[in-house]
CSV table of C-alpha atoms in Angstrom, one decimal:
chain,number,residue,atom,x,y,z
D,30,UNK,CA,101.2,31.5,98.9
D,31,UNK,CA,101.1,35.3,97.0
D,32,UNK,CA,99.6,38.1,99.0
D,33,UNK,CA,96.3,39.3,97.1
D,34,UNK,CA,97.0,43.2,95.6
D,35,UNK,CA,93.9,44.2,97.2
D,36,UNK,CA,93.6,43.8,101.2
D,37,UNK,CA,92.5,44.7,104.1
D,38,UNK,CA,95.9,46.9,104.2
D,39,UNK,CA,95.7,48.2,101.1
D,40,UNK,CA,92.3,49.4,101.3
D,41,UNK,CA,92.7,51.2,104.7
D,42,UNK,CA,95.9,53.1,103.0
D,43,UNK,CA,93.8,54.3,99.6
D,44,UNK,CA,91.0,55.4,101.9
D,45,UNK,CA,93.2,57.2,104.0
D,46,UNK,CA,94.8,59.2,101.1
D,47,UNK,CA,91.8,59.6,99.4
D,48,UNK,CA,90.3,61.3,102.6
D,49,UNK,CA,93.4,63.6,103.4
D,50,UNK,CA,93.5,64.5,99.7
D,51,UNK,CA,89.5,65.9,100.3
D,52,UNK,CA,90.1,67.9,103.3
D,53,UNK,CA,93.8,69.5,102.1
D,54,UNK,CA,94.6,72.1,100.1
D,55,UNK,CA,94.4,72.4,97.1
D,56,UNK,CA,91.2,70.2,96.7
D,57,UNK,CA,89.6,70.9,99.8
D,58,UNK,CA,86.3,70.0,98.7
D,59,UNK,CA,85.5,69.1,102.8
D,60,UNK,CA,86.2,71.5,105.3
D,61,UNK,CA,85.0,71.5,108.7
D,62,UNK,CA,84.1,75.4,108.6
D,63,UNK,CA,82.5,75.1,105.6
D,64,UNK,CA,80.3,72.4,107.1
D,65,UNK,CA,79.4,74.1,109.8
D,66,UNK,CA,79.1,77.6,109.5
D,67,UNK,CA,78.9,78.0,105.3
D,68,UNK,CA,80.8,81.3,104.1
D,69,UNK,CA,83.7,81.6,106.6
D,70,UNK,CA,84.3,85.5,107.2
D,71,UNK,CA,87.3,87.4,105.8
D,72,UNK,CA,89.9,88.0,108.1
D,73,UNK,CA,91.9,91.4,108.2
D,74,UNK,CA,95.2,90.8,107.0
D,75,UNK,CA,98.5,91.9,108.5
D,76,UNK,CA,99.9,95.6,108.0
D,77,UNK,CA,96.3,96.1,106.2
D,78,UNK,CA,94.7,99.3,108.1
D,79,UNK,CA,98.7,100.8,108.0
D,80,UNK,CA,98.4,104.6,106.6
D,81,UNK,CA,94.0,104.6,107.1
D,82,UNK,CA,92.3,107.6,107.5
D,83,UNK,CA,88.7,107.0,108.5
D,84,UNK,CA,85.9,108.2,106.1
D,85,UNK,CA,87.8,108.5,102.7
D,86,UNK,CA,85.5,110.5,100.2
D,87,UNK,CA,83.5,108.9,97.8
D,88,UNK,CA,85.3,109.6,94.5
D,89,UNK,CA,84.2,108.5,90.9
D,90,UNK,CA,88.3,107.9,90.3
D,91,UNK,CA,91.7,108.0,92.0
D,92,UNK,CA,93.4,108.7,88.2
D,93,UNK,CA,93.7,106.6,85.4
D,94,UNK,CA,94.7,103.1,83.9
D,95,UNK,CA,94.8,101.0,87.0
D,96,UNK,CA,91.6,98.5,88.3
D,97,UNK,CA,91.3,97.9,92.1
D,98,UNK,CA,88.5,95.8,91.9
D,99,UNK,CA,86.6,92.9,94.2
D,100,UNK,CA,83.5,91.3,96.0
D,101,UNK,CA,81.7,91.8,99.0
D,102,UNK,CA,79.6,89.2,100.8
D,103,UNK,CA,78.0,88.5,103.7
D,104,UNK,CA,80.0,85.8,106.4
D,105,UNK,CA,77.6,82.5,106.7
D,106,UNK,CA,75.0,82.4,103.3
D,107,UNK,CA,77.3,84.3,101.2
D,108,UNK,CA,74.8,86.1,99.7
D,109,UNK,CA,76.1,89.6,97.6
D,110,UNK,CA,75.8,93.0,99.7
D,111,UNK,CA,75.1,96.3,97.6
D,112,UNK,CA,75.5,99.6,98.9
D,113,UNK,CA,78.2,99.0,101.5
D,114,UNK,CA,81.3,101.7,101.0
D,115,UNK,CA,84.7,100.3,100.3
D,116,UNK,CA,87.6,102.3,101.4
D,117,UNK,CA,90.9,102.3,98.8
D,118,UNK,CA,94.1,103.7,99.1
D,119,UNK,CA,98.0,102.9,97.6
D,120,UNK,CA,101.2,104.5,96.8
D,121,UNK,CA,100.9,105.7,93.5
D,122,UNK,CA,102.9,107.4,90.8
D,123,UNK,CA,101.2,110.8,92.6
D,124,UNK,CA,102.2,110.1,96.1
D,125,UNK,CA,102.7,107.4,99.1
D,126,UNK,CA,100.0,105.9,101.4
D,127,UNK,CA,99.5,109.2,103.5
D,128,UNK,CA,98.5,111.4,99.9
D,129,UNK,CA,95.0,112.4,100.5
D,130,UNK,CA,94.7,112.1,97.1
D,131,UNK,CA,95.6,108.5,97.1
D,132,UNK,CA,92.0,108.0,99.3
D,133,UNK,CA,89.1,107.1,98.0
D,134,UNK,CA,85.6,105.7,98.6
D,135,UNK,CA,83.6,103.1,96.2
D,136,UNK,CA,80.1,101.3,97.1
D,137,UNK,CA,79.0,98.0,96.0
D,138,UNK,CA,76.6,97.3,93.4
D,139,UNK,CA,73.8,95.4,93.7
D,140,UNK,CA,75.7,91.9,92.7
D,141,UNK,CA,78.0,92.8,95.7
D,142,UNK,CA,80.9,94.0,93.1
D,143,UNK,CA,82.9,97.2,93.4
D,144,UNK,CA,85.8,98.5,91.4
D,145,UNK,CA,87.7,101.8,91.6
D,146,UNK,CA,89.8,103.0,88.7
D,147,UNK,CA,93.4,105.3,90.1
D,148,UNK,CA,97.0,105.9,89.3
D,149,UNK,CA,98.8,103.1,88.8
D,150,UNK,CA,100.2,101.6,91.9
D,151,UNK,CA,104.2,101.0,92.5
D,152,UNK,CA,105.7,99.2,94.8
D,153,UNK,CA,105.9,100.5,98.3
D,154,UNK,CA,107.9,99.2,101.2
D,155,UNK,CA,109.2,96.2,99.1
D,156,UNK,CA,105.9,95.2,97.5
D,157,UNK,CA,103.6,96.7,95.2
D,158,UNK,CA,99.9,96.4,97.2
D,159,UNK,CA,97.0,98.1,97.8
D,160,UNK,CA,94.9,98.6,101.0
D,161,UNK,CA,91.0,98.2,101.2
D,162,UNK,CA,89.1,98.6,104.1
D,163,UNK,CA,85.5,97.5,105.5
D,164,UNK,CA,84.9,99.9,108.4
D,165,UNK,CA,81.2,101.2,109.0
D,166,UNK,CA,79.6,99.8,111.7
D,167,UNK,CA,77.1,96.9,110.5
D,168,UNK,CA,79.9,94.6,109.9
D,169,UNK,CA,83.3,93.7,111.7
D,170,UNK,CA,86.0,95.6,110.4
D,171,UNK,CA,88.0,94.3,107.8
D,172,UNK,CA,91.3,95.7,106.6
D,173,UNK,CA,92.9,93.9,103.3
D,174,UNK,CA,96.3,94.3,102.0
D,175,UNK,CA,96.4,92.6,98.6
D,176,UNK,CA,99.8,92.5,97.4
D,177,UNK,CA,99.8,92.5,93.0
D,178,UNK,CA,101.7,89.6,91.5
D,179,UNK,CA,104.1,91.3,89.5
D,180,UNK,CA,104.6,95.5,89.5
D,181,UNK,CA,103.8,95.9,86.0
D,182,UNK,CA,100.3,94.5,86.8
D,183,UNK,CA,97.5,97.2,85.9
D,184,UNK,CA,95.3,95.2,88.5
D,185,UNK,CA,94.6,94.2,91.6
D,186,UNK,CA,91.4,92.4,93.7
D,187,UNK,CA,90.2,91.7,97.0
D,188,UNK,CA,87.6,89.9,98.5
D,189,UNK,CA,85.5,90.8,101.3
D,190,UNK,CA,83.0,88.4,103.5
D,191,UNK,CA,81.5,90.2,106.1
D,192,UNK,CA,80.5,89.2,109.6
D,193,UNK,CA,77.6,90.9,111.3
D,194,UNK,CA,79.4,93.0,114.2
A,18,UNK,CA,165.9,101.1,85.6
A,19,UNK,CA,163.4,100.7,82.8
A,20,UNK,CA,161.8,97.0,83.5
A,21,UNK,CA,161.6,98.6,87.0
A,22,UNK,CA,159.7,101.8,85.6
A,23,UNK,CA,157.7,99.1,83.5
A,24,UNK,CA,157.0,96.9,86.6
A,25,UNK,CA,155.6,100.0,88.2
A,26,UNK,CA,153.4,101.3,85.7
A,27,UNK,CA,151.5,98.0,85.3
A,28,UNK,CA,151.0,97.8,88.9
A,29,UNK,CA,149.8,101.2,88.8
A,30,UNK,CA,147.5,100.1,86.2
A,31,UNK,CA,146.6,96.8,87.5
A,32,UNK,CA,145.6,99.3,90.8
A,33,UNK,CA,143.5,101.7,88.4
A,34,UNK,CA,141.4,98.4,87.0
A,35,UNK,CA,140.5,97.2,90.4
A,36,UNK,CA,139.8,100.7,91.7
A,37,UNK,CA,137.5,100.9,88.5
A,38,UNK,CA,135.9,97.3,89.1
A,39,UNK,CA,135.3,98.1,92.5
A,40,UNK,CA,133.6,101.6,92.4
A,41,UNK,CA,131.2,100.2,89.6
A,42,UNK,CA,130.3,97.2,91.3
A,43,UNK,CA,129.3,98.9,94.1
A,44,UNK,CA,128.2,102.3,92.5
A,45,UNK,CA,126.1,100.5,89.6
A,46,UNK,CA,123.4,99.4,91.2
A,47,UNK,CA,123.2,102.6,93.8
A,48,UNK,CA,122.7,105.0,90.4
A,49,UNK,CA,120.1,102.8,88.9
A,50,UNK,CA,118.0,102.9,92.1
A,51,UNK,CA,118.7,106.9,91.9
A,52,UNK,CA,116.8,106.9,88.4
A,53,UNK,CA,114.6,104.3,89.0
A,54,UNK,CA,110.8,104.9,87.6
A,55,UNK,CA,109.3,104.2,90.9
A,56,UNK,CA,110.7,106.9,92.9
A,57,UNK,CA,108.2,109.2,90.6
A,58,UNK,CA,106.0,110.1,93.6
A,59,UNK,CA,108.2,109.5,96.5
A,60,UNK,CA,108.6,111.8,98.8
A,61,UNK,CA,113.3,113.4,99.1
A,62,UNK,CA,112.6,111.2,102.8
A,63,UNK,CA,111.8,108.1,101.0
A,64,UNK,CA,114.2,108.3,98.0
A,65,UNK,CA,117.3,109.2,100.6
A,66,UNK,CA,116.1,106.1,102.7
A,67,UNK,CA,116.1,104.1,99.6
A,68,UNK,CA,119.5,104.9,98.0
A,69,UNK,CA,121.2,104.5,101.7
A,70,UNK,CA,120.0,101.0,102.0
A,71,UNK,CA,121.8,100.6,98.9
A,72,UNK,CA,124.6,102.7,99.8
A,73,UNK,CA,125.2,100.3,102.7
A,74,UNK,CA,124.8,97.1,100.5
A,75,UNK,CA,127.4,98.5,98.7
A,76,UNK,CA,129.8,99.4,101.7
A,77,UNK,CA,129.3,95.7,102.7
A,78,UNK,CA,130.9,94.7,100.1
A,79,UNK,CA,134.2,97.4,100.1
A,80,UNK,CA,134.1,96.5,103.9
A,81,UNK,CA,136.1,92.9,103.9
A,82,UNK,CA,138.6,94.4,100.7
A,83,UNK,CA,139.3,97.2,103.5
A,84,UNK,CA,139.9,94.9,106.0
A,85,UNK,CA,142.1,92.7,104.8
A,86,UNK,CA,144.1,95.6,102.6
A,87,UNK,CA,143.0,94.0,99.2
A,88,UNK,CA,142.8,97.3,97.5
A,89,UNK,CA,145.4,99.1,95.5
A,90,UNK,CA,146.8,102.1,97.6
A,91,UNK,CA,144.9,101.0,101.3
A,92,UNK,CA,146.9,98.4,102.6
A,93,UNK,CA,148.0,97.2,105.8
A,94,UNK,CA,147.2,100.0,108.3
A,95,UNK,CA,145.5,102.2,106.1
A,96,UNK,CA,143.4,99.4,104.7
A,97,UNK,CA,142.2,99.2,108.6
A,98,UNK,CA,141.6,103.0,109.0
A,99,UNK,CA,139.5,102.7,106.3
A,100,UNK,CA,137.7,99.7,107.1
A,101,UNK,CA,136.8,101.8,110.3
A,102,UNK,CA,135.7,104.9,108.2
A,103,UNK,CA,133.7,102.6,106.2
A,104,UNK,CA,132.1,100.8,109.5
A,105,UNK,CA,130.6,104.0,110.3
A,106,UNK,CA,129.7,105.1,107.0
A,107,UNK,CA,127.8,101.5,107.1
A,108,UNK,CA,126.0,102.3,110.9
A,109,UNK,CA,125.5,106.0,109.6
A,110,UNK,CA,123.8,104.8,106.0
A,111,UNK,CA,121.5,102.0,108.1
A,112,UNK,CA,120.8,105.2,110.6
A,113,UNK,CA,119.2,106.7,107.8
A,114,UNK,CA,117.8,104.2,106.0
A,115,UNK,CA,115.8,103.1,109.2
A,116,UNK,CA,115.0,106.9,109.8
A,117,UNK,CA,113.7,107.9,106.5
A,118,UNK,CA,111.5,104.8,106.7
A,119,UNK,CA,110.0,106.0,110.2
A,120,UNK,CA,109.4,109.1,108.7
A,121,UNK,CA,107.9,107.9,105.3
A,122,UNK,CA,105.4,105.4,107.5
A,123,UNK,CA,105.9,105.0,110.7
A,124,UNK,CA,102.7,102.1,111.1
A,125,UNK,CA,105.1,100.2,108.3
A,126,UNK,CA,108.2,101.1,110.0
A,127,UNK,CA,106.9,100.2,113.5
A,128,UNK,CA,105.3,96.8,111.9
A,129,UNK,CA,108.8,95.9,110.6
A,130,UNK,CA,110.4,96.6,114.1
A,131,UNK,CA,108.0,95.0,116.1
A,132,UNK,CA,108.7,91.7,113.8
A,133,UNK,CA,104.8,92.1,112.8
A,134,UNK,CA,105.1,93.1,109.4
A,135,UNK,CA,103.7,91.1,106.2
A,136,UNK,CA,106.3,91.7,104.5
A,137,UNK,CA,108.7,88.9,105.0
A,138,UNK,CA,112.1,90.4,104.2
A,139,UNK,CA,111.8,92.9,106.8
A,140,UNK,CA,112.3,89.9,109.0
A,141,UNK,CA,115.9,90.0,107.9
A,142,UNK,CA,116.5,94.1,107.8
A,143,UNK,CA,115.7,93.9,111.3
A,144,UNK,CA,118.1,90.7,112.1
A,145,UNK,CA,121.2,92.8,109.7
A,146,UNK,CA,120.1,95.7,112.3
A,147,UNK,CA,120.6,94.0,115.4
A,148,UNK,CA,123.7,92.5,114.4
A,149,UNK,CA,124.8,95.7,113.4
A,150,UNK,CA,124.1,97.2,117.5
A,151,UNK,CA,126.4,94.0,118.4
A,152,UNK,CA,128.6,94.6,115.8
A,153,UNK,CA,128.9,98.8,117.5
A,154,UNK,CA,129.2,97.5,120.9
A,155,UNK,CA,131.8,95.0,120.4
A,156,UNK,CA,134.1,97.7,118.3
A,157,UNK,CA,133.0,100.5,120.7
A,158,UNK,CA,133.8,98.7,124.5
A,159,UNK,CA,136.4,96.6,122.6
A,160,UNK,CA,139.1,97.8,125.4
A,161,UNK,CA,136.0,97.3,128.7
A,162,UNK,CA,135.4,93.7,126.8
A,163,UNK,CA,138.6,92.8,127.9
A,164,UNK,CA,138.3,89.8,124.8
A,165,UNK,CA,141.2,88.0,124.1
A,166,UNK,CA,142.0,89.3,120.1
A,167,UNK,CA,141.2,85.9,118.8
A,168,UNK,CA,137.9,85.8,120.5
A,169,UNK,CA,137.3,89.3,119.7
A,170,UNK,CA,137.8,88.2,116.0
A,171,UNK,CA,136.1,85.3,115.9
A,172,UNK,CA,133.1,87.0,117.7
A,173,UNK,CA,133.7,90.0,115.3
A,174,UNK,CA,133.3,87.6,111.7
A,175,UNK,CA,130.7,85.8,113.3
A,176,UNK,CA,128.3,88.5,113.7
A,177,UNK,CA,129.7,90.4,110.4
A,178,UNK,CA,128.9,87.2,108.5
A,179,UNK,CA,125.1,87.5,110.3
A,180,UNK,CA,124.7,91.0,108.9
A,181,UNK,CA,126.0,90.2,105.5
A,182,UNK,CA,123.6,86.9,105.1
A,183,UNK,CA,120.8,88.7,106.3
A,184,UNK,CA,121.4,92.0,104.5
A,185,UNK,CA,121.8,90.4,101.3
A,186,UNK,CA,118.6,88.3,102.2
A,187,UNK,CA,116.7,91.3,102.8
A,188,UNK,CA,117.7,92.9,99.7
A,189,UNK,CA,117.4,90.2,97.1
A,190,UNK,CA,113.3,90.1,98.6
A,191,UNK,CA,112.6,93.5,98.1
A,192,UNK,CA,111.0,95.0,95.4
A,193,UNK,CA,112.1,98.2,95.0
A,194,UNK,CA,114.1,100.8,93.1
A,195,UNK,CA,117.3,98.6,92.5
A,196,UNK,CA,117.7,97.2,89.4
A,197,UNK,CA,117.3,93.1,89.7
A,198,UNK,CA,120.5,92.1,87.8
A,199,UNK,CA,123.1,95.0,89.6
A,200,UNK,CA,121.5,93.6,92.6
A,201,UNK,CA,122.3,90.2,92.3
A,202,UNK,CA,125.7,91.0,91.2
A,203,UNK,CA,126.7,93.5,94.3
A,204,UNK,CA,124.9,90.8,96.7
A,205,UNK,CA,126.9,88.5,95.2
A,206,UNK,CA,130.7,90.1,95.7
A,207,UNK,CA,129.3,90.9,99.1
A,208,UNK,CA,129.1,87.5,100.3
A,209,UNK,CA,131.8,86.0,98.0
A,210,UNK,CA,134.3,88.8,99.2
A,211,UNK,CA,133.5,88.7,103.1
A,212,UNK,CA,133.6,84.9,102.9
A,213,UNK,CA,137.0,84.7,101.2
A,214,UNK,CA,138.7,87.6,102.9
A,215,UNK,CA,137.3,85.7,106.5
A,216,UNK,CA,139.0,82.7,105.0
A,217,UNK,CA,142.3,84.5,104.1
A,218,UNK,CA,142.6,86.6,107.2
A,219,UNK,CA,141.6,84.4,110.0
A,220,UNK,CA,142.7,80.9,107.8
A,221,UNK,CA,145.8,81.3,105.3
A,222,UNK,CA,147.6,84.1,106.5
A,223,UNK,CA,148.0,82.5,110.6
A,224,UNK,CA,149.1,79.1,108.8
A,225,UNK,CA,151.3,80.8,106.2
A,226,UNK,CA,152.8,83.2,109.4
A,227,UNK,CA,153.1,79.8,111.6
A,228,UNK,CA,154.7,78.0,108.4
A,229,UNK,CA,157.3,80.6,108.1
A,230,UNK,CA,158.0,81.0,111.9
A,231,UNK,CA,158.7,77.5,112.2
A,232,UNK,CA,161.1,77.4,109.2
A,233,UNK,CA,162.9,80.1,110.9
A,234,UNK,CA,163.2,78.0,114.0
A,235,UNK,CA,164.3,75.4,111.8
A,236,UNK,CA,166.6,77.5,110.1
A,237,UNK,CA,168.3,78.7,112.8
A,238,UNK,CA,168.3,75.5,114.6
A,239,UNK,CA,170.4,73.8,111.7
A,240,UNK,CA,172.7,77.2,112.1
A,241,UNK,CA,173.6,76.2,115.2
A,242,UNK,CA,174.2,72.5,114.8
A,243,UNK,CA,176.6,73.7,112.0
A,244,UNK,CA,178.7,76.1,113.8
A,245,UNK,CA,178.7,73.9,116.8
């Protein structure tokens, strides 16, 4: 007697694989939180509010030929937030983390977006990253500590979503 | 009187090249870190930190030629002297290191300490760290210990061959001032030379010592059954 190529067995395997491959990384497409809650807030990351100082100036630059750029939305719908101040600072080519001219302030624009143009950043402590921070009030506090790919990288972006506080 | 003249000048030459290949090795990747781009903005703190992490990468890898006399000019005892000197060099050039880092940023500093940080080599600086406070209190009390030498050694590699692996770990994960290819290189003879000198010291030499012992026993032995 031959075994048929599709059973019961067979069936229950493919399902199963199918399934995990949905909810894993890097498809996915189902997650529980997603279900439940939509936009999933932006944690703050580890080392992020190292070297802050509160209430960094709004500047129109921090220097020249480097982008720190990014989103901010709100936790839930995700829909874009304008007006909400972003703080920035880095070690640059002018200074480490604690130069008060390595601080600076953008808001977002009406589609959520900010970007800040400064000195190019170098590597700091081992890696070559920026800090950005979230910290007025109407929102949780997010501190983000993007870390650039490589150090000749004249770029760097983070992301925010935004939990009422 | 001259092939013994001859005999001496090569060795004195031979001694010169390993001097030579030793210094660069070490030195090479120390002076490229000194003029490295990125120190444009760093504060003297920061830059001294920098160069005497790489100051004690490099010692790391002098340390085990030291110990077991390897170079030209240092042997025996005064390869042992010297491989003290260079221990506190090493504790001294860490001191700093871990200093000038406190002072450059102390939340990053702290973070690395506290086994927080996101950066995930500092996982190993800190483990090299340690085993360099056991490495001090095992050379400082070695007298209060009251070890028997071969546990004392064998307690003494062990922890030596810790700080090595994890040094080396920690530097190869950095980005930083040190060029990537000098880096390699001195990680590299660090490792390679404290493995084979641990194999030589603690391996070859007690069989080669045992080997020759018991052909003098041997030796003797047949004496004797001759004259008697």
């Amino acid at each position: 007697m031959k075994a048929p190529a599709y059973n019961r067995r067979s069936f229950l395997i493919g399902a199963g694989l199918c399934s995990a491959s949905l909810i894993r990384p890097p498809l996915g497409l189902v997650s529980a939180a997603n279900a439940a809650t939509g936009v999933a807030p932006t944690a703050s990351m580890r080392g992020g509010s190292n070297n802050y100082s509160p209430n960094a100036p709004l500047v129109d630059n921090l220097g020249k030929g480097f982008w720190v750029s990014g989103t901010v939305r709100k936790a839930g719908g995700g829909e874009p937030l304008s007006n909400v101040r972003i703080q920035i600072w880095a070690a640059t080519e002018r200074g480490g983390e604690r130069e008060p001219s390595n601080h600076g302030s953008v808001l977002t624009a009406a589609d959520g977006t900010f970007r800040l143009e400064m000195s190019q950043i170098l590597p700091n402590f081992g890696q070559p990253h920026a800090h950005l921070a979230y910290d007025d009030g109407a929102f949780k506090t997010v501190f983000l500590r993007p870390v650039m790919g490589s150090r000749s990288d004249t770029s760097v972006q983070a992301h925010f979503v935004l939990a009422s506080a | 009187m001259l092939p013994d003249n001859k005999q001496a000048v090569t060795r004195r030459l031979a001694g010169c090249l390993v001097w030579a290949a030793v210094a660069g090795l070490s030195l090479w990747p120390v002076l490229i870190a000194a003029a490295s781009p990125y120190i444009v903005g760093r504060s003297a703190v920061y830059i001294a930190a920098g160069l005497a992490g790489a100051l004690s990468l490099a010692l790391l890898f002098v340390q085990p030629l030291l110990a077991a006399g390897l170079l030209p000019g240092l042997t025996g005892l005064h390869g042992r002297r010297w491989h003290r000197v260079a221990g506190f060099l090493i504790v001294a050039a860490v001191a700093v290191h871990i200093g000038g880092l406190y002072i450059t940023s102390p939340p990053d500093a702290l973070d690395a300490l506290l086994l927080v940080s996101p950066t995930p080599f500092s996982i190993y600086g800190v483990a090299a760290m340690w085993g360099l406070v056991l490495t001090v209190v095992l050379v400082a009390f070695r007298k209060h210990l009251r070890l028997r030498p071969l546990a004392w050694r064998i307690i003494h590699n062990a922890l030596v061959a810790g700080v090595v692996a994890t040094s080396v770990a920690h530097a190869l994960l950095i980005e930083g001032t040190m060029g990537s290819l000098s880096k390699i290189v001195l990680c590299s003879c660090a490792v390679l030379t404290t493995a084979a000198v641990t194999l030589y010291l603690r391996v070859i030499k007690p069989r080669r010592k045992r080997e020759a012992l018991a052909q003098k026993a041997h030796g003797t032995a047949s004496d004797l059954s001759a004259r008697s």
